[in-house]
XYZ file of C-alpha atoms in Angstrom:
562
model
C 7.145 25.302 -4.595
C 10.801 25.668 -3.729
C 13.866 22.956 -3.127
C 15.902 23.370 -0.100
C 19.217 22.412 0.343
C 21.783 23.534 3.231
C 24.947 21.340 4.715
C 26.737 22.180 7.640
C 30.322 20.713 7.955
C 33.188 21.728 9.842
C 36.406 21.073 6.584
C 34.552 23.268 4.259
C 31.894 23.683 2.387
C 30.044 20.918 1.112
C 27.885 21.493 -2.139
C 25.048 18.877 -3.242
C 26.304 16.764 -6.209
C 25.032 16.809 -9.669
C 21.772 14.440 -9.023
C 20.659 16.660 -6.328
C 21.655 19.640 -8.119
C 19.504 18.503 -11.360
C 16.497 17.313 -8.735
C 16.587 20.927 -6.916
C 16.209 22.233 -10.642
C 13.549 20.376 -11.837
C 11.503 21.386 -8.319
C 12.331 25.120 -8.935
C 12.831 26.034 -12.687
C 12.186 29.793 -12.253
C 15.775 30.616 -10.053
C 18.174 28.850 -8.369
C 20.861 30.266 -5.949
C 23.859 29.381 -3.590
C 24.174 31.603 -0.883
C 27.646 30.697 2.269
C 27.765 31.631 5.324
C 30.154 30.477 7.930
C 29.804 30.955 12.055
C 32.520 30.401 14.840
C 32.125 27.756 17.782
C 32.528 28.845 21.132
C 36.321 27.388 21.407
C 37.104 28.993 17.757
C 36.254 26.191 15.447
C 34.366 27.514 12.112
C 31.321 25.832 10.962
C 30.331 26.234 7.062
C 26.971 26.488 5.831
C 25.958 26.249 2.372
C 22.190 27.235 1.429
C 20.351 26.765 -1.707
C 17.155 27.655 -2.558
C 15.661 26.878 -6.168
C 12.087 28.610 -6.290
C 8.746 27.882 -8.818
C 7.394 30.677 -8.792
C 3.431 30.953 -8.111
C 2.842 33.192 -5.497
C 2.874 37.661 -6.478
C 3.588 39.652 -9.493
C 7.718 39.019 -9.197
C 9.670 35.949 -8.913
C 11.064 35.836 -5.422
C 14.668 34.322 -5.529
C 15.751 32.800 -2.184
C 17.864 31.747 0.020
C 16.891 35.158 1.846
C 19.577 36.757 3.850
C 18.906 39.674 6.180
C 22.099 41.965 5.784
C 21.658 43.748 9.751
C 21.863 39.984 11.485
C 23.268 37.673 9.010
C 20.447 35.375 9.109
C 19.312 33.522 6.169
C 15.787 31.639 5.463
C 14.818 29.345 2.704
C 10.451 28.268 2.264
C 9.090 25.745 0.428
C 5.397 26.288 0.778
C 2.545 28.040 0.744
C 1.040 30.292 3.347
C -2.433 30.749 2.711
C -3.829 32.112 6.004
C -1.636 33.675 9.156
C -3.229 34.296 12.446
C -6.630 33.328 10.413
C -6.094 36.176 7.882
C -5.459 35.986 4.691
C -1.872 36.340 3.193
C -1.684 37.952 -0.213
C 1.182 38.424 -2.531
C 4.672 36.592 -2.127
C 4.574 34.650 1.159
C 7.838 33.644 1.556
C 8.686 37.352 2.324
C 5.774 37.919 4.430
C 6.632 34.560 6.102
C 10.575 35.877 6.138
C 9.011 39.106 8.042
C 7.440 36.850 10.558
C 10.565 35.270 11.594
C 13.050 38.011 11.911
C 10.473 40.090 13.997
C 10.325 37.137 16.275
C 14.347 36.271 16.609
C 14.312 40.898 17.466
C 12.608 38.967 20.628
C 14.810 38.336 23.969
C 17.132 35.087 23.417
C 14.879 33.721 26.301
C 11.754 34.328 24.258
C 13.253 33.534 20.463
C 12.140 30.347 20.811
C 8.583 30.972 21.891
C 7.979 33.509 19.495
C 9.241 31.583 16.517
C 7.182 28.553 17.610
C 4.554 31.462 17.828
C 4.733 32.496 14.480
C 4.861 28.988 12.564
C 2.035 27.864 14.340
C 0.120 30.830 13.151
C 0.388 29.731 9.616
C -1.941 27.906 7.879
C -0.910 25.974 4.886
C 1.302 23.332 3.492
C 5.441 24.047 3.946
C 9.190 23.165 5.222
C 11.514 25.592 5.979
C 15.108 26.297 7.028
C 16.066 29.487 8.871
C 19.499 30.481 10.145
C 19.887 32.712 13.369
C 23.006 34.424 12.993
C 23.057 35.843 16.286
C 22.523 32.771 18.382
C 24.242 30.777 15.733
C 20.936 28.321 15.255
C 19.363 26.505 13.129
C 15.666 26.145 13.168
C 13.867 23.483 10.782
C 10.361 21.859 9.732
C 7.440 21.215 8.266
C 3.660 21.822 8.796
C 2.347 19.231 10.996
C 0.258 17.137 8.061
C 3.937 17.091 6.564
C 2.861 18.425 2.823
C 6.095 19.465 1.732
C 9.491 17.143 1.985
C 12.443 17.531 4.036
C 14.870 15.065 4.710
C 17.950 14.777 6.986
C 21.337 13.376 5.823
C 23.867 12.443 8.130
C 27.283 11.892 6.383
C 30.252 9.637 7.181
C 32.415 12.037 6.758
C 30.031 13.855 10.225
C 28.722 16.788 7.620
C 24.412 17.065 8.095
C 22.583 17.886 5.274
C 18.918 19.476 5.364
C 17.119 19.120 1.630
C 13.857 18.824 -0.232
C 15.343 15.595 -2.411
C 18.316 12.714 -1.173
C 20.379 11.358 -3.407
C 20.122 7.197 -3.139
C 23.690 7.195 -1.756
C 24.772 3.359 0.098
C 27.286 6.378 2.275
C 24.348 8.390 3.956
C 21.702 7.666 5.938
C 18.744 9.543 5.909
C 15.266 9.890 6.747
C 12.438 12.419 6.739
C 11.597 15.215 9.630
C 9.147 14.727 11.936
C 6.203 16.984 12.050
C 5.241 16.439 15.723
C 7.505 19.701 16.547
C 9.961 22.389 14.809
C 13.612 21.173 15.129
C 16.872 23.232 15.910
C 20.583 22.793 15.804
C 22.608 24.598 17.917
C 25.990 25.604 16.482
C 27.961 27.055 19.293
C 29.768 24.777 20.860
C 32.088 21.806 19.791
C 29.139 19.218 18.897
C 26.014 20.755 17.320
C 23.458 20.357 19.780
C 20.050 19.584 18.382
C 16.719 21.036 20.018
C 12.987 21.076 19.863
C 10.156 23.668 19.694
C 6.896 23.130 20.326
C 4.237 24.204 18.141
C 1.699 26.210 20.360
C -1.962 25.067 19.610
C -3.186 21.471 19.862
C -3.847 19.543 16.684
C -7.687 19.116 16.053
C -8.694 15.451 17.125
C -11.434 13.614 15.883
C -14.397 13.578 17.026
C -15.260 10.186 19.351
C -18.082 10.804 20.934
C -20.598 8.033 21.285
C -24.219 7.761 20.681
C -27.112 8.160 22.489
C -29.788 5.757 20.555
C -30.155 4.978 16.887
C -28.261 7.418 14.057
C -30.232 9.269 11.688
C -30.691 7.376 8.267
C -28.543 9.577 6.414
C -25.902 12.580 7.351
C -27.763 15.906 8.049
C -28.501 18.584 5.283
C -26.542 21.318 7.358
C -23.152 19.103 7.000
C -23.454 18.381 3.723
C -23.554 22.319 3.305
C -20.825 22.900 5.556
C -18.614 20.115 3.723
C -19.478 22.083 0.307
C -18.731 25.577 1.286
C -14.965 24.416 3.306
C -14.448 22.839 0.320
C -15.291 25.698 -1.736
C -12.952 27.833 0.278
C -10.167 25.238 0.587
C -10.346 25.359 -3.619
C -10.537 29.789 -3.335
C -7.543 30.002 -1.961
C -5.659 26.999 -4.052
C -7.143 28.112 -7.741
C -7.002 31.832 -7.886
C -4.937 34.251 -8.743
C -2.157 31.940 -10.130
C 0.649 34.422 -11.864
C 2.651 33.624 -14.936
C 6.261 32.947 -14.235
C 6.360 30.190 -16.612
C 8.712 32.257 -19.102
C 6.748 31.499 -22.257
C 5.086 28.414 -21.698
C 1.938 29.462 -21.328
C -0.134 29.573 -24.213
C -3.393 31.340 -24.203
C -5.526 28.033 -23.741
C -2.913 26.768 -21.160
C -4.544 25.455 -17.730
C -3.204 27.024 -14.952
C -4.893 24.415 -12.721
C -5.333 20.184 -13.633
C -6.569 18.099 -11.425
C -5.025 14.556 -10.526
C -8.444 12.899 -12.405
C -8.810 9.303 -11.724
C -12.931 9.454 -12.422
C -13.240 8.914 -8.476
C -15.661 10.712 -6.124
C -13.098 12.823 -4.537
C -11.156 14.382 -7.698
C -14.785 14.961 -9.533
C -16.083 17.137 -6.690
C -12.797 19.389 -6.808
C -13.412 19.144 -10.382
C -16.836 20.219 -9.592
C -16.432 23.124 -7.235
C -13.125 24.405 -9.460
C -16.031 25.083 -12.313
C -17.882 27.191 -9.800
C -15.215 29.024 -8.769
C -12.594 30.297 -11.860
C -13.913 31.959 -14.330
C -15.357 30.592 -17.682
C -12.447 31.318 -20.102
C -10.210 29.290 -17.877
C -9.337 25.627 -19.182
C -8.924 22.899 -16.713
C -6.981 19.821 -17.663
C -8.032 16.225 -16.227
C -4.625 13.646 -15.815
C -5.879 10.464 -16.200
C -3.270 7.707 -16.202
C -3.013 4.255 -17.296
C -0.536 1.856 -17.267
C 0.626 -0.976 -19.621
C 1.476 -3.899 -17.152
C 2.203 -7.260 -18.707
C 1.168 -8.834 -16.140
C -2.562 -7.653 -16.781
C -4.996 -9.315 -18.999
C -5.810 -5.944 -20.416
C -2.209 -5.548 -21.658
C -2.906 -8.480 -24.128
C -4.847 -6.492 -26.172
C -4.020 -5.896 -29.372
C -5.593 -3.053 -31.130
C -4.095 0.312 -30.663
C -5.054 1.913 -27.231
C -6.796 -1.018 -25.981
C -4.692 -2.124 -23.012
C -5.146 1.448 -21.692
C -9.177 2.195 -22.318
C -9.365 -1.297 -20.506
C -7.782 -0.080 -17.157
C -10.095 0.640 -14.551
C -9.260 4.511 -14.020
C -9.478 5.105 -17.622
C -12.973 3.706 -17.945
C -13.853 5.872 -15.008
C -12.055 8.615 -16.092
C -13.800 8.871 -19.388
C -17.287 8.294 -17.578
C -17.193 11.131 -15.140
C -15.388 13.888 -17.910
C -18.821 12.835 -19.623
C -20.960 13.189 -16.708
C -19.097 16.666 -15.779
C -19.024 18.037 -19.628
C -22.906 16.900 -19.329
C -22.836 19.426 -16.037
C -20.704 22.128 -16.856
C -20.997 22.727 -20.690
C -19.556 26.904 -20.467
C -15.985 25.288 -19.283
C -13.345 24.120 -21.324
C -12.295 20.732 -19.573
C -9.458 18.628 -21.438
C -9.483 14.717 -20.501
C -5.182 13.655 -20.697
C -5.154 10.612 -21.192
C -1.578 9.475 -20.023
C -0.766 6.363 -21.529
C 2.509 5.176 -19.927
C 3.951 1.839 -22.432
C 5.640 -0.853 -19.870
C 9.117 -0.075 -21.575
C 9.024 3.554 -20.505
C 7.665 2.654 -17.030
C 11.324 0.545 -16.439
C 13.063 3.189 -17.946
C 12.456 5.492 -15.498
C 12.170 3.284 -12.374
C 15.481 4.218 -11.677
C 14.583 7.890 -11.186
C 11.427 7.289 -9.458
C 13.048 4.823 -6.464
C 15.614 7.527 -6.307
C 12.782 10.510 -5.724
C 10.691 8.433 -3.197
C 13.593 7.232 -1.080
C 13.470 6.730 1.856
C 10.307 5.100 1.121
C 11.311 2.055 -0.318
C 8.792 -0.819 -0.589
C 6.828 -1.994 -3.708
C 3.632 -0.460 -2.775
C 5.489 3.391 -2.965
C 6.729 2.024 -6.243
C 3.556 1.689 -7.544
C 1.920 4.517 -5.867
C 4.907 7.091 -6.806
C 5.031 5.497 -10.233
C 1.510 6.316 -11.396
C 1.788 10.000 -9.887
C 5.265 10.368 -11.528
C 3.801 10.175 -14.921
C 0.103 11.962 -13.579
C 2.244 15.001 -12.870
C 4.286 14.688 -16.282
C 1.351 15.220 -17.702
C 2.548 14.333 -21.197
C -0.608 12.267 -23.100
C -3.286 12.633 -25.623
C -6.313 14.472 -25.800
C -9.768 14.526 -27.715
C -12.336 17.030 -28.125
C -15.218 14.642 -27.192
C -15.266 12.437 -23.808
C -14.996 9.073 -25.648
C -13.236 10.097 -28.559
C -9.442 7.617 -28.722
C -7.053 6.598 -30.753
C -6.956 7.946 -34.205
C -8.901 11.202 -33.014
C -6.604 11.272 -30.375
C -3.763 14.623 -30.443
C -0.791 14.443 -28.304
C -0.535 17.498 -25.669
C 1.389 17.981 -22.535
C -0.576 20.276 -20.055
C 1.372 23.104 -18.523
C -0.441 23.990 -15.982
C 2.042 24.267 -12.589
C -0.676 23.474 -10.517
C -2.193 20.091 -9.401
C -5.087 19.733 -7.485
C -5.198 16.322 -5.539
C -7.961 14.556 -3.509
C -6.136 12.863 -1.031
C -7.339 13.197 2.692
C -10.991 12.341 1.656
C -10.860 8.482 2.284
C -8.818 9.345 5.824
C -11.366 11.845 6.973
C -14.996 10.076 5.444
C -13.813 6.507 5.849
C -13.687 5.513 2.329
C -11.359 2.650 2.602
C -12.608 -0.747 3.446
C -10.480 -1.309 6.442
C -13.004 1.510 7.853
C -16.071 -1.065 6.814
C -14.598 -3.955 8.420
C -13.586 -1.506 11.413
C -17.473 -0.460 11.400
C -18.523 -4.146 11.206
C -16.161 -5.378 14.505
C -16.732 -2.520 16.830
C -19.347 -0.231 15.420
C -19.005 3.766 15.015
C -16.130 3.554 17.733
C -13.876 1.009 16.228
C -14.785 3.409 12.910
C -13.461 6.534 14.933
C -10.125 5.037 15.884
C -9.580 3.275 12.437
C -9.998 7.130 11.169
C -8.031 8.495 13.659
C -5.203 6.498 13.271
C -5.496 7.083 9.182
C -5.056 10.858 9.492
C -2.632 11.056 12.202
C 0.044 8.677 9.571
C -0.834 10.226 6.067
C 2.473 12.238 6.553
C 4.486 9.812 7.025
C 3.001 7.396 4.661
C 1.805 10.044 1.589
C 2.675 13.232 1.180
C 6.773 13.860 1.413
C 6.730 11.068 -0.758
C 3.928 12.068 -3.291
C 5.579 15.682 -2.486
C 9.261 14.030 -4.113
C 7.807 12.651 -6.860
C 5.379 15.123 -8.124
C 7.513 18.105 -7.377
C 10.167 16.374 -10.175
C 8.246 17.794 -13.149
C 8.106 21.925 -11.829
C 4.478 21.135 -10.070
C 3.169 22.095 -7.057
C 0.836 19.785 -5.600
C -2.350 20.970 -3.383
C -4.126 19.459 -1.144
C -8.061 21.054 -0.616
C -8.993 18.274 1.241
C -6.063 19.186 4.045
C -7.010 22.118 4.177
C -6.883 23.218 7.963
C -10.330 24.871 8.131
C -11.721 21.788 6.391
C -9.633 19.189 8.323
C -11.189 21.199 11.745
C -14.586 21.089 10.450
C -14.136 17.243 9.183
C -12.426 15.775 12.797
C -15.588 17.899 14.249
C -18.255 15.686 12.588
C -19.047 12.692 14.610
C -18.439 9.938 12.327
C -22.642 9.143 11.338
C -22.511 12.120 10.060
C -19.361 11.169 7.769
C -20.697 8.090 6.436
C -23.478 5.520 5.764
C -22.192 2.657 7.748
C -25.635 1.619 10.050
C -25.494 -1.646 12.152
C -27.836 -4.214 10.829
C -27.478 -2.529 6.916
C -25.055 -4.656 4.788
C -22.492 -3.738 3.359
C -22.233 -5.107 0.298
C -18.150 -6.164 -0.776
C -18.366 -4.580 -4.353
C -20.004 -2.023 -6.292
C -20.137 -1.965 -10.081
C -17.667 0.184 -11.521
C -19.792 2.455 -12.357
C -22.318 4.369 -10.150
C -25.551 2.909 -10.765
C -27.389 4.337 -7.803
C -31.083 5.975 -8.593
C -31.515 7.194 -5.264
C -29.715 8.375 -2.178
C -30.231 5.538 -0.691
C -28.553 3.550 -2.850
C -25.069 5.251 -2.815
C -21.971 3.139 -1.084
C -22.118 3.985 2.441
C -17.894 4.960 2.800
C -17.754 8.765 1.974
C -21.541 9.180 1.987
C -21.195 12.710 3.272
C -19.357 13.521 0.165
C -22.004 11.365 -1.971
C -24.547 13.452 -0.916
C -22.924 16.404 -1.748
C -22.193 15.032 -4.866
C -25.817 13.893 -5.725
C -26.924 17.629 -5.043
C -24.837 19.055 -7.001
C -26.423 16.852 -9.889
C -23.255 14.669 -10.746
C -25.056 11.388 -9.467
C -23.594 8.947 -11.825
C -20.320 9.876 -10.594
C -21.991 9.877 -7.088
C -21.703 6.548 -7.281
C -18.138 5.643 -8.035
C -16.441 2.808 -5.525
C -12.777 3.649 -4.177
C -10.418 1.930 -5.847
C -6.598 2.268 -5.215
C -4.286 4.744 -7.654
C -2.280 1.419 -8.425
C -4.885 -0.965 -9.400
C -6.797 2.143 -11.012
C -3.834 2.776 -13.339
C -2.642 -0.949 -12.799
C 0.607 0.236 -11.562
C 0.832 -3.066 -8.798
C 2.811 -6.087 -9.756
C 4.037 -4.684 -12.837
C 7.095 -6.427 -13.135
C 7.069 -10.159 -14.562
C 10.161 -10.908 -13.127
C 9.874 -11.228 -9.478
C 7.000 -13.643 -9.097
C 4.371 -13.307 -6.409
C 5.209 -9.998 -4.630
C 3.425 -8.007 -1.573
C 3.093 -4.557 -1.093
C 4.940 -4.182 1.885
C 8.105 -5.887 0.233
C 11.181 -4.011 0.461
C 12.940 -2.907 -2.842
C 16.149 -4.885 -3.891
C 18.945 -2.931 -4.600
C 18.072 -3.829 -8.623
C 14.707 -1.778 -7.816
């Protein structure tokens, strides 16, 4: 996890101010540099460019610092991300130099094939990133993210005509901004008067879901050989995303430190990662579970009186404690730690200000809530207990240091877990299902993860994704949707589940996600099985938590109070 910042302006150079500065620090604890550069225009005019890279280290033995400048062309290249695979294979060791390689074999190209062969080589890599990457010689700028859009980058154009490219925006009424689209890789071309902006195409079509229609009746439940497949992408997806994590944390790191939590709401999704992650590092390792919970006034919960209450009351937290049981109960040779993040409604104001600021441009009361309960998830400042239901007085505070999170969004967009995909089901069968799911996958970009990426990244976290994985993705869209789910015409689907899984036989499991269910159910977790979606906000009880605005609706825009 890096932060990016670079600002091209014709009067001089133009360095972030203190706000960004601080946010590009908090993103990438382990180095920080500022690296200038300035190019000529055609007619004479210079141009000054001013990259900086701040870098958390968690990829090969060595801290990488960056911006990266290639002394033979001049060129310079900042990553944020994490190239797992290139070309299908493997990439071990630092990637942002292996990445670095990449590009300034494919700008050696022709100028009429530079572009091709850059397109080329980001295409060929599979995992989660933005990037910026200055040809010297053509005197161009080349910019983007993957295509899911896992990592932020935003554009700010300046009054004063200066264009800024960086990981965080400062919440400035003088700026407008917005984030970059994933649908290509952008350029800027700085040779003549006016920089001239460009696209690239990437050079393999996006997997699509899978629409194809029946012929007759479904079978009752998904099929045995995709409920293996699911498990061993999954298991792969979590390989590459758990292992071989270095050290760079200069100190922090105690010998019971987690080097992996998990974003641990109780939910189907994070207890299979949960799950899998057992099967896959080895026993010594501890994994910690952040489980937030909220104190909003506005809840009944909050009314509570004795100590802890309003936070063992919240939805996630009862869920939370039931599946650590259930997985403790499954998994006995691992040391898992339960966080239990209690967040007290006078903290939560405190540091609304900060959180509008890292979510911006999102900017309605439904990111609020969203970014506010994975603000303080990431922190992961709370209390923990040596036995699952063990609170209050036996509680000890802790703050886990682990730098990385594992999160289980993308499961309710691929296996229809969210109950616009049961009303879809119920109004135009498995096709109205298909296009509700394709339309969920094809926005989580814009609507999640530069966002989550902002908020998260705050506390020196990197958050992955095993569910958007690209193997996993390909092998999800591939599945028609029966196979996905339990949704059967003439079977009801009932409006609400009990909070806890109560299921005592396949059969009896929720039919959104039922793919996952099963796997679930095999792997012997069935209480957990069981557990209904419920949104991070009402989970936590994030929504509607101030008592001073009334009635208020998710998609309402922020005032300029917050």
């Amino acid at each position: 996890m890096c932060g990016i910042f670079l600002s091209i302006a014709r009067n001089g150079p133009v360095l972030p101010d203190q706000q960004i500065v601080d946010a590009l620090l908090a993103r990438g604890p382990d180095s920080y540099k500022v690296l200038h550069v300035t190019c000529s225009t055609d007619n004479a005019q210079k141009i000054y460019l001013t990259f900086i890279s701040s870098v958390l280290a968690l990829r090969g033995e060595q801290i990488q610092t960056q911006p990266l400048f290639d002394e033979a062309s001049g060129s310079v290249f900042c990553w944020n991300g994490e190239a797992w695979k290139a070309g299908g294979t493997k990439v071990s060791g630092n990637d942002s130099i292996y990445v670095w390689d990449l590009l300034l074999q494919a700008t050696r190209a022709r100028r009429i094939d530079r572009d091709r062969r850059i397109s080329e080589a980001l295409t060929s890599i599979a995992g989660p990133f933005a990037f910026v990457l200055y040809d010297a010689p053509t005197s161009t700028v080349y910019y983007g993210r993957d295509r899911l859009g896992r990592r932020s980058l935003l554009v700010n154009q300046c009054d004063d005509g200066s264009l800024t490219l960086s990981s965080i925006s400062a919440l400035h009424q003088n700026t407008e901004c917005w984030e970059v689209a994933t649908d290509t890789v952008h350029s800027l071309s700085l040779k003549s008067a006016n920089i001239v902006p460009g696209i690239l195409p990437w050079l393999k079509v996006p997997p699509a879901i899978n629409k194809n229609l029946l012929n007759g009746s479904p079978p009752a439940f998904p099929s045995a050989s995709s409920i293996e497949g699911l498990l061993q992408h999954l298991r792969d997806a979590l390989i590459l995303r758990s292992m071989d994590i270095p050290d760079h944390s200069h100190g922090q790191m105690q010998p019971d430190s987690a080097k992996v939590a998990i974003l641990f709401s109780g939910g189907l999704d994070c207890s299979l990662l949960a799950r899998l992650v057992h099967d896959i590092l080895p026993r010594e390792e501890a994994v910690d579970l952040l489980n937030v919970a909220f104190e909003n006034p506005r809840s009944m919960a909050a009314k509570v009186s004795s100590t802890g209450g309003a936070y063992e009351l919240c939805p996630d937290r009862i869920t939370g404690r039931s599946s650590f049981s259930e997985i403790c109960q499954s998994c006995p040779e691992r040391f898992w730690r339960f966080v239990a993040i209690n967040v007290p409604y006078a903290e939560a104001l405190a540091h609304k200000p900060s959180i509008i600021s890292l979510m911006y441009p999102h900017n309605t009361e439904m990111d609020l809530s969203i970014a506010m309960a994975l603000y303080f998830a990431a922190r992961g400042k709370g209390e923990v207990s040596e036995h699952p239901y063990d609170v209050c007085s036996k509680a000890k505070s802790f703050v886990s240091n682990a730098r990385v999170l594992l999160s289980g969004l993308g499961a309710d967009e691929l296996y229809a877990g969210y109950s616009r995909h049961a009303v879809a089901f119920s109004r135009e069968g498995f096709r109205g299902l298909a296009d509700e799911l394709g339309l969920d996958f094809d926005r989580i970009g814009s609507r999640n993860l530069g966002r989550d990426d902002r908020v998260m990244s705050h506390w020196g976290k990197e958050i992955r994704y095993p569910y958007l994985d690209e193997d996993f993705v390909r092998f999800s869209l591939s599945l028609p949707v029966w196979e996905k789910c339990g949704f059967r015409a003439g079977k009801s689907v009932p409006k609400h589940y009990e909070a806890l899984g109560t299921a005592s036989k396949p059969e009896d499991l929720e039919p959104a996600k039922m793919l996952l269910r099963l796997a679930m159910w095999q792997l012997g977790m069935r209480r957990t099985a069981g557990e209904r979606k419920r949104a991070i906000q009402f989970g936590a009880r994030t929504a509607k938590m101030d008592v001073g605005k009334g009635r208020t609706k998710g998609t309402d825009i922020l005032t300029s109070a917050g």
